[in-house]
Amino acid sequence: DAGVIQSPRHEVTEMGQEVTLRCKPISGHDYLFWYRQTMMRGLELLIYFNNNVPIDDSGMPEDRFSAKMPNASFSTLKIQPSEPRDSAVYFCASSMTGSYNEQFFGPGTRLTVL
Amino acid sequence: SQQGEEDPQALSIQEGENATMNCSYKTSINNLQWYRQNSGRGLVHLILIRSNEREKHSGRLRVTLDTSKKSSSLLITASRAADTASYFCATEETSGSRLTFGEGTQLTVNP
C-alpha cells in the first residue's frame, strides 16, 4: 500500500485566497483525521470522519475552515479566505476500526500564507 | 489543553546510551501510543499499550504505563544516530475515538 497520500506537499498563497488540501487514506481504513501542527500549539486535531461522516469538528478553528469526505478514498480541507495565522503543516491520518486507533499519517502539507 | 505532556522537552545523548522519555495525562484512557516524527515528515506509530497492560517491548523500545499515576515512559535502549527525532505520546480517551497528542520530546543522538 502507498500509505496516506496528501497533496500538495507545499502551498504558498496570499492572504484572502482559497486553499484546498487533499488526502487519500489507506484503502480499507474507515477513520480519517485532519491535524494541524505549529510550533506554538503543537499537533491539534481539527476534525475526524468515520465512514465518510464527520464525527467531531470541534477543533476546526473557525468558519473559514471546512472539510469534506465525499467517498472512502478522498477528503479535502478547505480554508477560505486564508490568513497568515493559518500557516502550519497540515496532516491527514487514517486508521481502521479494531486497530486500537493506531493512526497512519501522511507526509503533510506545509502551508504558508503571505 | 494537551492531554499528554512529555518530559523532558529536549534530550541530547551519545550513541549507545539509553534514552528515557516520560508522558503524563489527565483523564481515563483506553490506550496510550508513542509516535516518532523525523524532521519534515509525518508521524510514525511506534508502540501501543492498552490501559490494562503495564509494560510492553518492541525491539529496542520499552514502554511502561502506570494508570494510577496517569503516566507512561518510553525507553530506547542502545540509541543510534538514526533515532534522532521528536517523540510524541498520544492517548485515546475512554470517551471516544480521537487521539490527543502531547507536545513531544526532541531527542538528539550524537554519533
PDB file of N, CA and C in Angstrom, chain A residues 9 31 33 35 37 41-45 48 56 58-59 91 99-108 110, chain B residues 2 30-31 33 35 37 40-46 48 50 88 91-92 96-103:
ATOM      1  N   ARG A   9       2.289  19.035  -1.398  1.00  0.00           N
ATOM      2  CA  ARG A   9       3.227  18.919  -0.274  1.00  0.00           C
ATOM      3  C   ARG A   9       3.570  20.294   0.285  1.00  0.00           C
ATOM      4  N   TYR A  31     -11.544   5.412   9.322  1.00  0.00           N
ATOM      5  CA  TYR A  31     -11.426   6.675  10.041  1.00  0.00           C
ATOM      6  C   TYR A  31     -10.423   7.567   9.308  1.00  0.00           C
ATOM      7  N   PHE A  33      -8.543  11.522   9.799  1.00  0.00           N
ATOM      8  CA  PHE A  33      -8.305  12.622  10.727  1.00  0.00           C
ATOM      9  C   PHE A  33      -7.531  13.728  10.018  1.00  0.00           C
ATOM     10  N   TYR A  35      -5.176  17.027  11.058  1.00  0.00           N
ATOM     11  CA  TYR A  35      -4.457  17.690  12.138  1.00  0.00           C
ATOM     12  C   TYR A  35      -3.734  18.918  11.588  1.00  0.00           C
ATOM     13  N   GLN A  37      -0.242  21.263  12.705  1.00  0.00           N
ATOM     14  CA  GLN A  37       0.912  21.296  13.593  1.00  0.00           C
ATOM     15  C   GLN A  37       1.632  22.626  13.457  1.00  0.00           C
ATOM     16  N   ARG A  41       1.426  25.711  19.026  1.00  0.00           N
ATOM     17  CA  ARG A  41       0.277  24.952  19.533  1.00  0.00           C
ATOM     18  C   ARG A  41       0.445  23.441  19.417  1.00  0.00           C
ATOM     19  N   GLY A  42       1.553  22.998  18.839  1.00  0.00           N
ATOM     20  CA  GLY A  42       1.763  21.565  18.718  1.00  0.00           C
ATOM     21  C   GLY A  42       0.840  20.950  17.687  1.00  0.00           C
ATOM     22  N   LEU A  43       0.456  19.707  17.914  1.00  0.00           N
ATOM     23  CA  LEU A  43      -0.387  18.960  16.989  1.00  0.00           C
ATOM     24  C   LEU A  43      -1.831  19.019  17.471  1.00  0.00           C
ATOM     25  N   GLU A  44      -2.690  19.601  16.666  1.00  0.00           N
ATOM     26  CA  GLU A  44      -4.096  19.787  17.043  1.00  0.00           C
ATOM     27  C   GLU A  44      -4.992  18.997  16.095  1.00  0.00           C
ATOM     28  N   LEU A  45      -5.952  18.294  16.653  1.00  0.00           N
ATOM     29  CA  LEU A  45      -6.953  17.630  15.832  1.00  0.00           C
ATOM     30  C   LEU A  45      -7.990  18.648  15.378  1.00  0.00           C
ATOM     31  N   TYR A  48     -12.499  14.776  12.501  1.00  0.00           N
ATOM     32  CA  TYR A  48     -12.312  13.418  12.023  1.00  0.00           C
ATOM     33  C   TYR A  48     -13.627  12.829  11.510  1.00  0.00           C
ATOM     34  N   ASP A  56     -16.508  14.600  14.728  1.00  0.00           N
ATOM     35  CA  ASP A  56     -16.135  15.627  15.703  1.00  0.00           C
ATOM     36  C   ASP A  56     -15.377  16.719  14.965  1.00  0.00           C
ATOM     37  N   SER A  58     -15.006  19.802  16.460  1.00  0.00           N
ATOM     38  CA  SER A  58     -14.828  20.823  17.487  1.00  0.00           C
ATOM     39  C   SER A  58     -13.468  21.510  17.415  1.00  0.00           C
ATOM     40  N   GLY A  59     -12.529  20.901  16.731  1.00  0.00           N
ATOM     41  CA  GLY A  59     -11.207  21.502  16.605  1.00  0.00           C
ATOM     42  C   GLY A  59     -11.054  22.440  15.425  1.00  0.00           C
ATOM     43  N   PHE A  91      -1.665  17.739   8.526  1.00  0.00           N
ATOM     44  CA  PHE A  91      -1.517  16.292   8.344  1.00  0.00           C
ATOM     45  C   PHE A  91      -2.887  15.635   8.236  1.00  0.00           C
ATOM     46  N   SER A  99      -8.335  -1.522  15.376  1.00  0.00           N
ATOM     47  CA  SER A  99      -6.875  -1.431  15.434  1.00  0.00           C
ATOM     48  C   SER A  99      -6.409  -0.624  16.639  1.00  0.00           C
ATOM     49  N   TYR A 100      -7.319  -0.393  17.597  1.00  0.00           N
ATOM     50  CA  TYR A 100      -6.997   0.426  18.760  1.00  0.00           C
ATOM     51  C   TYR A 100      -6.592   1.844  18.364  1.00  0.00           C
ATOM     52  N   ASN A 101      -7.107   2.265  17.206  1.00  0.00           N
ATOM     53  CA  ASN A 101      -6.874   3.636  16.764  1.00  0.00           C
ATOM     54  C   ASN A 101      -5.409   3.919  16.475  1.00  0.00           C
ATOM     55  N   GLU A 102      -4.660   2.927  16.023  1.00  0.00           N
ATOM     56  CA  GLU A 102      -3.313   3.177  15.542  1.00  0.00           C
ATOM     57  C   GLU A 102      -3.434   3.958  14.245  1.00  0.00           C
ATOM     58  N   GLN A 103      -2.872   5.150  14.231  1.00  0.00           N
ATOM     59  CA  GLN A 103      -3.075   6.043  13.098  1.00  0.00           C
ATOM     60  C   GLN A 103      -1.853   6.076  12.185  1.00  0.00           C
ATOM     61  N   PHE A 104      -2.127   6.138  10.892  1.00  0.00           N
ATOM     62  CA  PHE A 104      -1.096   6.234   9.877  1.00  0.00           C
ATOM     63  C   PHE A 104      -1.166   7.636   9.284  1.00  0.00           C
ATOM     64  N   PHE A 105      -0.044   8.333   9.343  1.00  0.00           N
ATOM     65  CA  PHE A 105      -0.011   9.727   8.929  1.00  0.00           C
ATOM     66  C   PHE A 105       0.534   9.875   7.508  1.00  0.00           C
ATOM     67  N   GLY A 106      -0.001  10.864   6.820  1.00  0.00           N
ATOM     68  CA  GLY A 106       0.570  11.274   5.551  1.00  0.00           C
ATOM     69  C   GLY A 106       1.786  12.155   5.779  1.00  0.00           C
ATOM     70  N   PRO A 107       2.447  12.560   4.685  1.00  0.00           N
ATOM     71  CA  PRO A 107       3.666  13.364   4.805  1.00  0.00           C
ATOM     72  C   PRO A 107       3.410  14.821   5.159  1.00  0.00           C
ATOM     73  N   GLY A 108       2.138  15.235   5.085  1.00  0.00           N
ATOM     74  CA  GLY A 108       1.809  16.604   5.456  1.00  0.00           C
ATOM     75  C   GLY A 108       1.852  17.574   4.289  1.00  0.00           C
ATOM     76  N   ARG A 110       2.757  21.572   3.865  1.00  0.00           N
ATOM     77  CA  ARG A 110       3.256  22.794   4.526  1.00  0.00           C
ATOM     78  C   ARG A 110       2.612  23.993   3.848  1.00  0.00           C
TER      79      ARG A 110
ATOM     80  N   GLN B   2      -3.436  20.281  26.226  1.00  0.00           N
ATOM     81  CA  GLN B   2      -2.947  19.000  25.793  1.00  0.00           C
ATOM     82  C   GLN B   2      -3.192  17.957  26.864  1.00  0.00           C
ATOM     83  N   ASN B  30      -8.231   4.541  27.050  1.00  0.00           N
ATOM     84  CA  ASN B  30      -8.302   3.177  26.525  1.00  0.00           C
ATOM     85  C   ASN B  30      -6.902   2.645  26.261  1.00  0.00           C
ATOM     86  N   ASN B  31      -6.081   3.520  25.672  1.00  0.00           N
ATOM     87  CA  ASN B  31      -4.711   3.125  25.392  1.00  0.00           C
ATOM     88  C   ASN B  31      -3.828   4.358  25.268  1.00  0.00           C
ATOM     89  N   GLN B  33      -0.266   5.640  23.123  1.00  0.00           N
ATOM     90  CA  GLN B  33       0.588   5.288  21.991  1.00  0.00           C
ATOM     91  C   GLN B  33       1.781   6.237  21.939  1.00  0.00           C
ATOM     92  N   TYR B  35       4.576   7.861  19.163  1.00  0.00           N
ATOM     93  CA  TYR B  35       4.861   8.111  17.762  1.00  0.00           C
ATOM     94  C   TYR B  35       6.217   8.810  17.649  1.00  0.00           C
ATOM     95  N   GLN B  37       8.503  11.372  14.986  1.00  0.00           N
ATOM     96  CA  GLN B  37       8.433  12.273  13.839  1.00  0.00           C
ATOM     97  C   GLN B  37       9.831  12.753  13.493  1.00  0.00           C
ATOM     98  N   GLY B  40      10.479  17.261   9.201  1.00  0.00           N
ATOM     99  CA  GLY B  40       9.854  17.446   7.899  1.00  0.00           C
ATOM    100  C   GLY B  40       8.998  16.288   7.434  1.00  0.00           C
ATOM    101  N   ARG B  41       8.733  15.328   8.307  1.00  0.00           N
ATOM    102  CA  ARG B  41       7.952  14.152   7.908  1.00  0.00           C
ATOM    103  C   ARG B  41       6.704  14.010   8.776  1.00  0.00           C
ATOM    104  N   GLY B  42       5.861  13.059   8.402  1.00  0.00           N
ATOM    105  CA  GLY B  42       4.691  12.744   9.205  1.00  0.00           C
ATOM    106  C   GLY B  42       5.057  11.874  10.396  1.00  0.00           C
ATOM    107  N   LEU B  43       4.082  11.701  11.297  1.00  0.00           N
ATOM    108  CA  LEU B  43       4.319  10.868  12.470  1.00  0.00           C
ATOM    109  C   LEU B  43       4.230   9.400  12.107  1.00  0.00           C
ATOM    110  N   VAL B  44       5.030   8.608  12.790  1.00  0.00           N
ATOM    111  CA  VAL B  44       5.052   7.167  12.573  1.00  0.00           C
ATOM    112  C   VAL B  44       4.759   6.468  13.893  1.00  0.00           C
ATOM    113  N   HIS B  45       3.807   5.552  13.861  1.00  0.00           N
ATOM    114  CA  HIS B  45       3.425   4.823  15.062  1.00  0.00           C
ATOM    115  C   HIS B  45       4.548   3.885  15.487  1.00  0.00           C
ATOM    116  N   LEU B  46       4.886   3.917  16.786  1.00  0.00           N
ATOM    117  CA  LEU B  46       5.941   3.055  17.309  1.00  0.00           C
ATOM    118  C   LEU B  46       5.378   1.888  18.104  1.00  0.00           C
ATOM    119  N   LEU B  48       1.984   0.672  21.053  1.00  0.00           N
ATOM    120  CA  LEU B  48       0.728   0.963  21.744  1.00  0.00           C
ATOM    121  C   LEU B  48       0.658   0.121  22.997  1.00  0.00           C
ATOM    122  N   ARG B  50      -2.152  -0.864  26.071  1.00  0.00           N
ATOM    123  CA  ARG B  50      -3.543  -0.728  26.499  1.00  0.00           C
ATOM    124  C   ARG B  50      -3.622  -0.428  27.985  1.00  0.00           C
ATOM    125  N   PHE B  88       6.339  11.612  20.429  1.00  0.00           N
ATOM    126  CA  PHE B  88       5.075  12.090  20.977  1.00  0.00           C
ATOM    127  C   PHE B  88       4.315  10.936  21.628  1.00  0.00           C
ATOM    128  N   THR B  91      -2.897   9.782  23.661  1.00  0.00           N
ATOM    129  CA  THR B  91      -3.836   8.998  24.451  1.00  0.00           C
ATOM    130  C   THR B  91      -5.185   8.928  23.756  1.00  0.00           C
ATOM    131  N   GLU B  92      -5.778   7.746  23.802  1.00  0.00           N
ATOM    132  CA  GLU B  92      -7.158   7.593  23.356  1.00  0.00           C
ATOM    133  C   GLU B  92      -8.013   7.552  24.617  1.00  0.00           C
ATOM    134  N   GLY B  96     -14.026   8.343  23.461  1.00  0.00           N
ATOM    135  CA  GLY B  96     -14.176   8.410  22.018  1.00  0.00           C
ATOM    136  C   GLY B  96     -12.997   7.860  21.245  1.00  0.00           C
ATOM    137  N   SER B  97     -13.018   8.088  19.928  1.00  0.00           N
ATOM    138  CA  SER B  97     -12.017   7.513  19.043  1.00  0.00           C
ATOM    139  C   SER B  97     -10.862   8.449  18.735  1.00  0.00           C
ATOM    140  N   ARG B  98     -10.889   9.649  19.260  1.00  0.00           N
ATOM    141  CA  ARG B  98      -9.834  10.576  18.920  1.00  0.00           C
ATOM    142  C   ARG B  98      -8.599  10.336  19.776  1.00  0.00           C
ATOM    143  N   LEU B  99      -7.439  10.714  19.223  1.00  0.00           N
ATOM    144  CA  LEU B  99      -6.191  10.710  19.971  1.00  0.00           C
ATOM    145  C   LEU B  99      -5.838  12.150  20.341  1.00  0.00           C
ATOM    146  N   THR B 100      -5.288  12.331  21.512  1.00  0.00           N
ATOM    147  CA  THR B 100      -4.790  13.636  21.921  1.00  0.00           C
ATOM    148  C   THR B 100      -3.287  13.517  22.116  1.00  0.00           C
ATOM    149  N   PHE B 101      -2.558  14.350  21.396  1.00  0.00           N
ATOM    150  CA  PHE B 101      -1.105  14.269  21.384  1.00  0.00           C
ATOM    151  C   PHE B 101      -0.480  15.253  22.366  1.00  0.00           C
ATOM    152  N   GLY B 102       0.651  14.834  22.940  1.00  0.00           N
ATOM    153  CA  GLY B 102       1.428  15.734  23.761  1.00  0.00           C
ATOM    154  C   GLY B 102       2.289  16.640  22.906  1.00  0.00           C
ATOM    155  N   GLU B 103       3.116  17.430  23.573  1.00  0.00           N
ATOM    156  CA  GLU B 103       3.921  18.419  22.864  1.00  0.00           C
ATOM    157  C   GLU B 103       5.235  17.847  22.338  1.00  0.00           C
TER     158      GLU B 103
END
